[in-house]
Amino acid sequence: MGDVKVIGASLSLFCCRIEWALKHKGIAYEYIEEDLRNKSHLLLRYNPVHKKVPVLVHGEKPVAESLVILEYIDETWRENPLLPEDPFEKAMVRFWAKYVDETCVISAWTASRTKGREQEKSLEAARESLEVLNKLIKGKKFFGGEIIGFLDLVVGTLPNWLKFLEESEGIKLFDTKELPFLHEWAQRFTEIPIIKGSIPTAEDLINYNRDHKKAE
Amino acid sequence: MADEVVLLDFWPSPFGIRLRIALAEKGIVHEYKEEDVWNKSPLLLQMNPVHKKIPVLIHNGKPVSESLIALQYIDEVWNHKAPLLPSDSYLRAQARFWADFVDKKIFEIGRQLWATKGEEQNAAIKEFLNCIGVLERELGDKPFFGGDTLGFVDVTLISHYRWFLVYEKFGNFSVEAEHPEFIAWVKRCMEKESVSKSLPEQEKVYDYAMLLRKKFGIE
């Protein structure tokens, strides 16, 4: 079938998902670290449209966009499936994955990049969207049920990233009292062997941010 | 038990049109319910409480929202006729990638095109034509993005066509002049009954766009 390569950036929210999916299915791969400030010919060749990470290269064939890559991995290697079989259940998982990326992440990102009234609006939107996730995980061990699934990998780095934004921008996003079920899920998720040690912590992100700022 | 399929939609919406085309391609009997997006019905708010948007596909009482997600749902449930996604997993990934590209780029750039003027509009025209060029290159020699027949990307993209003509009118430019192969693809799609019957009338879309411009104070 061909060897598998992952082009990623170690602290990227979206790249971890891909490595976790491959590990979850026991697929061997080569990881290639990309310097996003100085993009390689390899990245530009394999993702000429968006020039972004992650990119999965399977036997020289590239797949880009993390959610597209996750579906490709799940369809190509059928063991330990990430998505449910039932089309309606699958549609629900896809819906929530899109919600995480387009609503939760974007509103939190906007809140960290703005001030005043615009920041207030984004913060409200971010908190509302996180409350929705909190309700979604209530009473469940993982978003995928008894074991992790597609949505767990998608939500994955979010709590640590939110804590990083809180620390670096002085905003309130991930209150463990307001989001208790999401907080408990995060603790369970980070204990899983394939996740532990390969998930960027808030501290990793803070340190990187500080070093990156010094370099400028 | 007979399937009960309802589509909550709004006539000029490219996102709704995608589902109309898919339902027509697969010959799925359904009830079409027109929504007034400026005055949303209790049914819409109940069926899509998160985003409160159309389109929503309701299958035996269960709602699926977000057009590309609903499109895949339709393809998976009614998989015996007119498949939209190919069976090869790499080609499926490519189709999803390009549908995502259309989703991310076309609507947003298009909105800037009819909602702005001057420098901002010119920048949007340039970006729009650039995207069309990228899509044209991806199409290559194939009659459709899906190969010999309409596929996932074709359905996703052709749904915007009536709005392309609105963009051209307000931006004073021509897609055909820059990208004739792209327009040749449009014409091939329009020959399909499922497409031509699912697109609203051009004049009505112009009128609606004019209404929106007035509503948002752009003139």
mmCIF file with all atom_site columns, N, CA and C in Angstrom, chain A residues 47 49-50 60-65 67-68 71-72 75-76 85-92 94-96 98-99 102-103 132, chain B residues 48 50-51 62-67 69 72-73 76-77 87-94 96-98 100-101 103-105 134:
data_model
loop_
_atom_site.group_PDB
_atom_site.id
_atom_site.type_symbol
_atom_site.label_atom_id
_atom_site.label_alt_id
_atom_site.label_comp_id
_atom_site.label_asym_id
_atom_site.label_entity_id
_atom_site.label_seq_id
_atom_site.pdbx_PDB_ins_code
_atom_site.Cartn_x
_atom_site.Cartn_y
_atom_site.Cartn_z
_atom_site.occupancy
_atom_site.B_iso_or_equiv
_atom_site.pdbx_formal_charge
_atom_site.auth_seq_id
_atom_site.auth_comp_id
_atom_site.auth_asym_id
_atom_site.auth_atom_id
_atom_site.pdbx_PDB_model_num
ATOM 1   N N  . ASN A 1 47  ? 0.987   20.273 -0.327 1.00 0.00 ? 47  ASN A N  1
ATOM 2   C CA . ASN A 1 47  ? -0.227  21.048 -0.075 1.00 0.00 ? 47  ASN A CA 1
ATOM 3   C C  . ASN A 1 47  ? -0.117  22.419 -0.742 1.00 0.00 ? 47  ASN A C  1
ATOM 4   N N  . VAL A 1 49  ? -2.292  24.110 -2.341 1.00 0.00 ? 49  VAL A N  1
ATOM 5   C CA . VAL A 1 49  ? -3.495  24.941 -2.246 1.00 0.00 ? 49  VAL A CA 1
ATOM 6   C C  . VAL A 1 49  ? -3.499  25.785 -0.970 1.00 0.00 ? 49  VAL A C  1
ATOM 7   N N  . HIS A 1 50  ? -3.310  25.140 0.187  1.00 0.00 ? 50  HIS A N  1
ATOM 8   C CA . HIS A 1 50  ? -3.375  25.872 1.451  1.00 0.00 ? 50  HIS A CA 1
ATOM 9   C C  . HIS A 1 50  ? -2.016  26.102 2.090  1.00 0.00 ? 50  HIS A C  1
ATOM 10  N N  . GLU A 1 60  ? 3.322   8.430  -1.393 1.00 0.00 ? 60  GLU A N  1
ATOM 11  C CA . GLU A 1 60  ? 3.479   9.582  -2.291 1.00 0.00 ? 60  GLU A CA 1
ATOM 12  C C  . GLU A 1 60  ? 2.179   10.338 -2.596 1.00 0.00 ? 60  GLU A C  1
ATOM 13  N N  . LYS A 1 61  ? 1.037   9.851  -2.104 1.00 0.00 ? 61  LYS A N  1
ATOM 14  C CA . LYS A 1 61  ? -0.221  10.569 -2.367 1.00 0.00 ? 61  LYS A CA 1
ATOM 15  C C  . LYS A 1 61  ? -0.594  11.417 -1.145 1.00 0.00 ? 61  LYS A C  1
ATOM 16  N N  . PRO A 1 62  ? -0.687  12.749 -1.339 1.00 0.00 ? 62  PRO A N  1
ATOM 17  C CA . PRO A 1 62  ? -0.956  13.613 -0.189 1.00 0.00 ? 62  PRO A CA 1
ATOM 18  C C  . PRO A 1 62  ? -2.440  13.818 0.099  1.00 0.00 ? 62  PRO A C  1
ATOM 19  N N  . VAL A 1 63  ? -2.753  13.924 1.398  1.00 0.00 ? 63  VAL A N  1
ATOM 20  C CA . VAL A 1 63  ? -4.113  14.286 1.823  1.00 0.00 ? 63  VAL A CA 1
ATOM 21  C C  . VAL A 1 63  ? -3.968  15.435 2.809  1.00 0.00 ? 63  VAL A C  1
ATOM 22  N N  . ALA A 1 64  ? -4.729  16.523 2.579  1.00 0.00 ? 64  ALA A N  1
ATOM 23  C CA . ALA A 1 64  ? -4.637  17.687 3.465  1.00 0.00 ? 64  ALA A CA 1
ATOM 24  C C  . ALA A 1 64  ? -5.995  17.990 4.098  1.00 0.00 ? 64  ALA A C  1
ATOM 25  N N  . GLU A 1 65  ? -5.981  18.868 5.122  1.00 0.00 ? 65  GLU A N  1
ATOM 26  C CA . GLU A 1 65  ? -7.153  19.230 5.937  1.00 0.00 ? 65  GLU A CA 1
ATOM 27  C C  . GLU A 1 65  ? -7.398  18.134 6.969  1.00 0.00 ? 65  GLU A C  1
ATOM 28  N N  . LEU A 1 67  ? -9.636  17.126 9.166  1.00 0.00 ? 67  LEU A N  1
ATOM 29  C CA . LEU A 1 67  ? -10.841 16.289 9.233  1.00 0.00 ? 67  LEU A CA 1
ATOM 30  C C  . LEU A 1 67  ? -10.929 15.357 8.029  1.00 0.00 ? 67  LEU A C  1
ATOM 31  N N  . VAL A 1 68  ? -10.461 15.830 6.874  1.00 0.00 ? 68  VAL A N  1
ATOM 32  C CA . VAL A 1 68  ? -10.431 14.982 5.665  1.00 0.00 ? 68  VAL A CA 1
ATOM 33  C C  . VAL A 1 68  ? -9.431  13.847 5.878  1.00 0.00 ? 68  VAL A C  1
ATOM 34  N N  . GLU A 1 71  ? -10.819 11.112 8.191  1.00 0.00 ? 71  GLU A N  1
ATOM 35  C CA . GLU A 1 71  ? -11.763 10.227 7.496  1.00 0.00 ? 71  GLU A CA 1
ATOM 36  C C  . GLU A 1 71  ? -11.012 9.273  6.578  1.00 0.00 ? 71  GLU A C  1
ATOM 37  N N  . TYR A 1 72  ? -9.979  9.768  5.914  1.00 0.00 ? 72  TYR A N  1
ATOM 38  C CA . TYR A 1 72  ? -9.171  8.924  5.033  1.00 0.00 ? 72  TYR A CA 1
ATOM 39  C C  . TYR A 1 72  ? -8.515  7.790  5.818  1.00 0.00 ? 72  TYR A C  1
ATOM 40  N N  . GLU A 1 75  ? -11.107 5.190  6.812  1.00 0.00 ? 75  GLU A N  1
ATOM 41  C CA . GLU A 1 75  ? -11.595 4.359  5.706  1.00 0.00 ? 75  GLU A CA 1
ATOM 42  C C  . GLU A 1 75  ? -10.519 3.433  5.161  1.00 0.00 ? 75  GLU A C  1
ATOM 43  N N  . THR A 1 76  ? -9.262  3.849  5.255  1.00 0.00 ? 76  THR A N  1
ATOM 44  C CA . THR A 1 76  ? -8.171  3.047  4.694  1.00 0.00 ? 76  THR A CA 1
ATOM 45  C C  . THR A 1 76  ? -7.752  1.919  5.630  1.00 0.00 ? 76  THR A C  1
ATOM 46  N N  . GLU A 1 85  ? -20.725 3.239  12.547 1.00 0.00 ? 85  GLU A N  1
ATOM 47  C CA . GLU A 1 85  ? -21.200 2.660  11.277 1.00 0.00 ? 85  GLU A CA 1
ATOM 48  C C  . GLU A 1 85  ? -22.478 3.331  10.784 1.00 0.00 ? 85  GLU A C  1
ATOM 49  N N  . ASP A 1 86  ? -23.379 3.601  11.730 1.00 0.00 ? 86  ASP A N  1
ATOM 50  C CA . ASP A 1 86  ? -24.690 4.112  11.363 1.00 0.00 ? 86  ASP A CA 1
ATOM 51  C C  . ASP A 1 86  ? -24.578 5.507  10.731 1.00 0.00 ? 86  ASP A C  1
ATOM 52  N N  . PRO A 1 87  ? -25.179 5.704  9.531  1.00 0.00 ? 87  PRO A N  1
ATOM 53  C CA . PRO A 1 87  ? -25.039 6.990  8.834  1.00 0.00 ? 87  PRO A CA 1
ATOM 54  C C  . PRO A 1 87  ? -25.503 8.194  9.647  1.00 0.00 ? 87  PRO A C  1
ATOM 55  N N  . PHE A 1 88  ? -26.573 8.034  10.452 1.00 0.00 ? 88  PHE A N  1
ATOM 56  C CA . PHE A 1 88  ? -27.050 9.179  11.230 1.00 0.00 ? 88  PHE A CA 1
ATOM 57  C C  . PHE A 1 88  ? -26.069 9.500  12.355 1.00 0.00 ? 88  PHE A C  1
ATOM 58  N N  . GLU A 1 89  ? -25.603 8.466  13.036 1.00 0.00 ? 89  GLU A N  1
ATOM 59  C CA . GLU A 1 89  ? -24.622 8.670  14.119 1.00 0.00 ? 89  GLU A CA 1
ATOM 60  C C  . GLU A 1 89  ? -23.351 9.292  13.550 1.00 0.00 ? 89  GLU A C  1
ATOM 61  N N  . LYS A 1 90  ? -22.963 8.838  12.367 1.00 0.00 ? 90  LYS A N  1
ATOM 62  C CA . LYS A 1 90  ? -21.765 9.372  11.694 1.00 0.00 ? 90  LYS A CA 1
ATOM 63  C C  . LYS A 1 90  ? -21.971 10.863 11.384 1.00 0.00 ? 90  LYS A C  1
ATOM 64  N N  . ALA A 1 91  ? -23.162 11.187 10.891 1.00 0.00 ? 91  ALA A N  1
ATOM 65  C CA . ALA A 1 91  ? -23.476 12.589 10.570 1.00 0.00 ? 91  ALA A CA 1
ATOM 66  C C  . ALA A 1 91  ? -23.385 13.452 11.830 1.00 0.00 ? 91  ALA A C  1
ATOM 67  N N  . MET A 1 92  ? -23.838 12.940 12.948 1.00 0.00 ? 92  MET A N  1
ATOM 68  C CA . MET A 1 92  ? -23.782 13.690 14.212 1.00 0.00 ? 92  MET A CA 1
ATOM 69  C C  . MET A 1 92  ? -22.339 13.957 14.613 1.00 0.00 ? 92  MET A C  1
ATOM 70  N N  . ARG A 1 94  ? -19.714 14.078 12.644 1.00 0.00 ? 94  ARG A N  1
ATOM 71  C CA . ARG A 1 94  ? -19.160 15.060 11.683 1.00 0.00 ? 94  ARG A CA 1
ATOM 72  C C  . ARG A 1 94  ? -19.659 16.458 12.028 1.00 0.00 ? 94  ARG A C  1
ATOM 73  N N  . PHE A 1 95  ? -20.925 16.569 12.412 1.00 0.00 ? 95  PHE A N  1
ATOM 74  C CA . PHE A 1 95  ? -21.507 17.860 12.782 1.00 0.00 ? 95  PHE A CA 1
ATOM 75  C C  . PHE A 1 95  ? -20.733 18.460 13.945 1.00 0.00 ? 95  PHE A C  1
ATOM 76  N N  . TRP A 1 96  ? -20.517 17.667 14.982 1.00 0.00 ? 96  TRP A N  1
ATOM 77  C CA . TRP A 1 96  ? -19.840 18.191 16.172 1.00 0.00 ? 96  TRP A CA 1
ATOM 78  C C  . TRP A 1 96  ? -18.362 18.480 15.922 1.00 0.00 ? 96  TRP A C  1
ATOM 79  N N  . LYS A 1 98  ? -17.142 19.577 13.126 1.00 0.00 ? 98  LYS A N  1
ATOM 80  C CA . LYS A 1 98  ? -17.167 20.861 12.424 1.00 0.00 ? 98  LYS A CA 1
ATOM 81  C C  . LYS A 1 98  ? -17.445 21.989 13.424 1.00 0.00 ? 98  LYS A C  1
ATOM 82  N N  . TYR A 1 99  ? -18.328 21.732 14.372 1.00 0.00 ? 99  TYR A N  1
ATOM 83  C CA . TYR A 1 99  ? -18.672 22.719 15.391 1.00 0.00 ? 99  TYR A CA 1
ATOM 84  C C  . TYR A 1 99  ? -17.436 23.096 16.209 1.00 0.00 ? 99  TYR A C  1
ATOM 85  N N  . GLU A 1 102 ? -15.077 25.108 13.759 1.00 0.00 ? 102 GLU A N  1
ATOM 86  C CA . GLU A 1 102 ? -15.563 26.379 13.200 1.00 0.00 ? 102 GLU A CA 1
ATOM 87  C C  . GLU A 1 102 ? -16.197 27.287 14.228 1.00 0.00 ? 102 GLU A C  1
ATOM 88  N N  . THR A 1 103 ? -16.679 26.741 15.334 1.00 0.00 ? 103 THR A N  1
ATOM 89  C CA . THR A 1 103 ? -17.321 27.606 16.315 1.00 0.00 ? 103 THR A CA 1
ATOM 90  C C  . THR A 1 103 ? -16.423 27.783 17.544 1.00 0.00 ? 103 THR A C  1
ATOM 91  N N  . VAL A 1 132 ? -21.850 24.066 25.297 1.00 0.00 ? 132 VAL A N  1
ATOM 92  C CA . VAL A 1 132 ? -22.510 23.064 24.453 1.00 0.00 ? 132 VAL A CA 1
ATOM 93  C C  . VAL A 1 132 ? -21.701 21.759 24.474 1.00 0.00 ? 132 VAL A C  1
ATOM 94  N N  . ASN B 2 48  ? -32.770 22.541 14.057 1.00 0.00 ? 48  ASN B N  1
ATOM 95  C CA . ASN B 2 48  ? -31.373 22.977 14.068 1.00 0.00 ? 48  ASN B CA 1
ATOM 96  C C  . ASN B 2 48  ? -31.162 24.014 15.160 1.00 0.00 ? 48  ASN B C  1
ATOM 97  N N  . VAL B 2 50  ? -28.758 24.461 17.193 1.00 0.00 ? 50  VAL B N  1
ATOM 98  C CA . VAL B 2 50  ? -27.395 24.964 17.356 1.00 0.00 ? 50  VAL B CA 1
ATOM 99  C C  . VAL B 2 50  ? -27.122 26.159 16.447 1.00 0.00 ? 50  VAL B C  1
ATOM 100 N N  . HIS B 2 51  ? -27.387 25.998 15.150 1.00 0.00 ? 51  HIS B N  1
ATOM 101 C CA . HIS B 2 51  ? -27.080 27.066 14.202 1.00 0.00 ? 51  HIS B CA 1
ATOM 102 C C  . HIS B 2 51  ? -28.304 27.810 13.694 1.00 0.00 ? 51  HIS B C  1
ATOM 103 N N  . LYS B 2 62  ? -35.520 12.520 12.058 1.00 0.00 ? 62  LYS B N  1
ATOM 104 C CA . LYS B 2 62  ? -34.192 12.841 12.588 1.00 0.00 ? 62  LYS B CA 1
ATOM 105 C C  . LYS B 2 62  ? -33.499 13.885 11.700 1.00 0.00 ? 62  LYS B C  1
ATOM 106 N N  . PRO B 2 63  ? -33.088 15.026 12.302 1.00 0.00 ? 63  PRO B N  1
ATOM 107 C CA . PRO B 2 63  ? -32.516 16.103 11.485 1.00 0.00 ? 63  PRO B CA 1
ATOM 108 C C  . PRO B 2 63  ? -31.011 15.978 11.258 1.00 0.00 ? 63  PRO B C  1
ATOM 109 N N  . VAL B 2 64  ? -30.584 16.309 10.039 1.00 0.00 ? 64  VAL B N  1
ATOM 110 C CA . VAL B 2 64  ? -29.159 16.403 9.724  1.00 0.00 ? 64  VAL B CA 1
ATOM 111 C C  . VAL B 2 64  ? -28.933 17.790 9.153  1.00 0.00 ? 64  VAL B C  1
ATOM 112 N N  . SER B 2 65  ? -28.074 18.574 9.780  1.00 0.00 ? 65  SER B N  1
ATOM 113 C CA . SER B 2 65  ? -27.776 19.916 9.253  1.00 0.00 ? 65  SER B CA 1
ATOM 114 C C  . SER B 2 65  ? -26.328 20.027 8.811  1.00 0.00 ? 65  SER B C  1
ATOM 115 N N  . GLU B 2 66  ? -26.025 21.154 8.185  1.00 0.00 ? 66  GLU B N  1
ATOM 116 C CA . GLU B 2 66  ? -24.750 21.414 7.506  1.00 0.00 ? 66  GLU B CA 1
ATOM 117 C C  . GLU B 2 66  ? -24.765 20.679 6.168  1.00 0.00 ? 66  GLU B C  1
ATOM 118 N N  . SER B 2 67  ? -24.783 21.461 5.077  1.00 0.00 ? 67  SER B N  1
ATOM 119 C CA . SER B 2 67  ? -25.059 20.882 3.762  1.00 0.00 ? 67  SER B CA 1
ATOM 120 C C  . SER B 2 67  ? -24.121 19.756 3.336  1.00 0.00 ? 67  SER B C  1
ATOM 121 N N  . ILE B 2 69  ? -22.453 17.746 5.205  1.00 0.00 ? 69  ILE B N  1
ATOM 122 C CA . ILE B 2 69  ? -22.683 16.593 6.072  1.00 0.00 ? 69  ILE B CA 1
ATOM 123 C C  . ILE B 2 69  ? -23.973 15.883 5.624  1.00 0.00 ? 69  ILE B C  1
ATOM 124 N N  . GLN B 2 72  ? -23.372 13.946 2.395  1.00 0.00 ? 72  GLN B N  1
ATOM 125 C CA . GLN B 2 72  ? -22.742 12.639 2.622  1.00 0.00 ? 72  GLN B CA 1
ATOM 126 C C  . GLN B 2 72  ? -23.744 11.660 3.210  1.00 0.00 ? 72  GLN B C  1
ATOM 127 N N  . TYR B 2 73  ? -24.600 12.160 4.080  1.00 0.00 ? 73  TYR B N  1
ATOM 128 C CA . TYR B 2 73  ? -25.627 11.307 4.674  1.00 0.00 ? 73  TYR B CA 1
ATOM 129 C C  . TYR B 2 73  ? -26.533 10.740 3.579  1.00 0.00 ? 73  TYR B C  1
ATOM 130 N N  . GLU B 2 76  ? -24.767 8.101  1.641  1.00 0.00 ? 76  GLU B N  1
ATOM 131 C CA . GLU B 2 76  ? -24.559 6.834  2.355  1.00 0.00 ? 76  GLU B CA 1
ATOM 132 C C  . GLU B 2 76  ? -25.854 6.047  2.522  1.00 0.00 ? 76  GLU B C  1
ATOM 133 N N  . VAL B 2 77  ? -26.961 6.749  2.783  1.00 0.00 ? 77  VAL B N  1
ATOM 134 C CA . VAL B 2 77  ? -28.226 6.042  3.000  1.00 0.00 ? 77  VAL B CA 1
ATOM 135 C C  . VAL B 2 77  ? -28.812 5.541  1.679  1.00 0.00 ? 77  VAL B C  1
ATOM 136 N N  . SER B 2 87  ? -15.754 5.232  -4.692 1.00 0.00 ? 87  SER B N  1
ATOM 137 C CA . SER B 2 87  ? -15.539 4.180  -3.694 1.00 0.00 ? 87  SER B CA 1
ATOM 138 C C  . SER B 2 87  ? -14.088 4.134  -3.211 1.00 0.00 ? 87  SER B C  1
ATOM 139 N N  . ASP B 2 88  ? -13.150 4.624  -3.999 1.00 0.00 ? 88  ASP B N  1
ATOM 140 C CA . ASP B 2 88  ? -11.741 4.614  -3.595 1.00 0.00 ? 88  ASP B CA 1
ATOM 141 C C  . ASP B 2 88  ? -11.492 5.650  -2.501 1.00 0.00 ? 88  ASP B C  1
ATOM 142 N N  . SER B 2 89  ? -10.848 5.231  -1.404 1.00 0.00 ? 89  SER B N  1
ATOM 143 C CA . SER B 2 89  ? -10.714 6.148  -0.261 1.00 0.00 ? 89  SER B CA 1
ATOM 144 C C  . SER B 2 89  ? -9.838  7.368  -0.559 1.00 0.00 ? 89  SER B C  1
ATOM 145 N N  . TYR B 2 90  ? -8.826  7.238  -1.426 1.00 0.00 ? 90  TYR B N  1
ATOM 146 C CA . TYR B 2 90  ? -8.009  8.408  -1.756 1.00 0.00 ? 90  TYR B CA 1
ATOM 147 C C  . TYR B 2 90  ? -8.815  9.413  -2.583 1.00 0.00 ? 90  TYR B C  1
ATOM 148 N N  . LEU B 2 91  ? -9.590  8.899  -3.549 1.00 0.00 ? 91  LEU B N  1
ATOM 149 C CA . LEU B 2 91  ? -10.418 9.795  -4.370 1.00 0.00 ? 91  LEU B CA 1
ATOM 150 C C  . LEU B 2 91  ? -11.513 10.444 -3.530 1.00 0.00 ? 91  LEU B C  1
ATOM 151 N N  . ARG B 2 92  ? -12.007 9.712  -2.536 1.00 0.00 ? 92  ARG B N  1
ATOM 152 C CA . ARG B 2 92  ? -12.987 10.287 -1.621 1.00 0.00 ? 92  ARG B CA 1
ATOM 153 C C  . ARG B 2 92  ? -12.375 11.449 -0.848 1.00 0.00 ? 92  ARG B C  1
ATOM 154 N N  . ALA B 2 93  ? -11.149 11.236 -0.382 1.00 0.00 ? 93  ALA B N  1
ATOM 155 C CA . ALA B 2 93  ? -10.446 12.295 0.352  1.00 0.00 ? 93  ALA B CA 1
ATOM 156 C C  . ALA B 2 93  ? -10.264 13.525 -0.529 1.00 0.00 ? 93  ALA B C  1
ATOM 157 N N  . GLN B 2 94  ? -9.906  13.324 -1.790 1.00 0.00 ? 94  GLN B N  1
ATOM 158 C CA . GLN B 2 94  ? -9.745  14.452 -2.712 1.00 0.00 ? 94  GLN B CA 1
ATOM 159 C C  . GLN B 2 94  ? -11.063 15.187 -2.895 1.00 0.00 ? 94  GLN B C  1
ATOM 160 N N  . ARG B 2 96  ? -13.605 15.316 -0.819 1.00 0.00 ? 96  ARG B N  1
ATOM 161 C CA . ARG B 2 96  ? -13.918 16.044 0.420  1.00 0.00 ? 96  ARG B CA 1
ATOM 162 C C  . ARG B 2 96  ? -13.062 17.293 0.528  1.00 0.00 ? 96  ARG B C  1
ATOM 163 N N  . PHE B 2 97  ? -11.794 17.193 0.165  1.00 0.00 ? 97  PHE B N  1
ATOM 164 C CA . PHE B 2 97  ? -10.886 18.345 0.220  1.00 0.00 ? 97  PHE B CA 1
ATOM 165 C C  . PHE B 2 97  ? -11.411 19.467 -0.664 1.00 0.00 ? 97  PHE B C  1
ATOM 166 N N  . TRP B 2 98  ? -11.784 19.142 -1.899 1.00 0.00 ? 98  TRP B N  1
ATOM 167 C CA . TRP B 2 98  ? -12.226 20.183 -2.831 1.00 0.00 ? 98  TRP B CA 1
ATOM 168 C C  . TRP B 2 98  ? -13.594 20.747 -2.463 1.00 0.00 ? 98  TRP B C  1
ATOM 169 N N  . ASP B 2 100 ? -14.600 21.058 0.576  1.00 0.00 ? 100 ASP B N  1
ATOM 170 C CA . ASP B 2 100 ? -14.243 21.926 1.698  1.00 0.00 ? 100 ASP B CA 1
ATOM 171 C C  . ASP B 2 100 ? -13.661 23.246 1.174  1.00 0.00 ? 100 ASP B C  1
ATOM 172 N N  . PHE B 2 101 ? -12.843 23.177 0.121  1.00 0.00 ? 101 PHE B N  1
ATOM 173 C CA . PHE B 2 101 ? -12.270 24.367 -0.513 1.00 0.00 ? 101 PHE B CA 1
ATOM 174 C C  . PHE B 2 101 ? -13.384 25.283 -1.022 1.00 0.00 ? 101 PHE B C  1
ATOM 175 N N  . ASP B 2 103 ? -16.496 25.328 -0.048 1.00 0.00 ? 103 ASP B N  1
ATOM 176 C CA . ASP B 2 103 ? -17.220 25.805 1.128  1.00 0.00 ? 103 ASP B CA 1
ATOM 177 C C  . ASP B 2 103 ? -16.514 26.970 1.807  1.00 0.00 ? 103 ASP B C  1
ATOM 178 N N  . LYS B 2 104 ? -15.194 26.845 1.967  1.00 0.00 ? 104 LYS B N  1
ATOM 179 C CA . LYS B 2 104 ? -14.434 27.865 2.702  1.00 0.00 ? 104 LYS B CA 1
ATOM 180 C C  . LYS B 2 104 ? -14.279 29.132 1.872  1.00 0.00 ? 104 LYS B C  1
ATOM 181 N N  . LYS B 2 105 ? -14.083 28.985 0.567  1.00 0.00 ? 105 LYS B N  1
ATOM 182 C CA . LYS B 2 105 ? -13.678 30.128 -0.246 1.00 0.00 ? 105 LYS B CA 1
ATOM 183 C C  . LYS B 2 105 ? -14.818 30.826 -0.972 1.00 0.00 ? 105 LYS B C  1
ATOM 184 N N  . VAL B 2 134 ? -8.030  27.786 -9.842 1.00 0.00 ? 134 VAL B N  1
ATOM 185 C CA . VAL B 2 134 ? -7.558  26.607 -9.107 1.00 0.00 ? 134 VAL B CA 1
ATOM 186 C C  . VAL B 2 134 ? -8.504  25.431 -9.353 1.00 0.00 ? 134 VAL B C  1
#
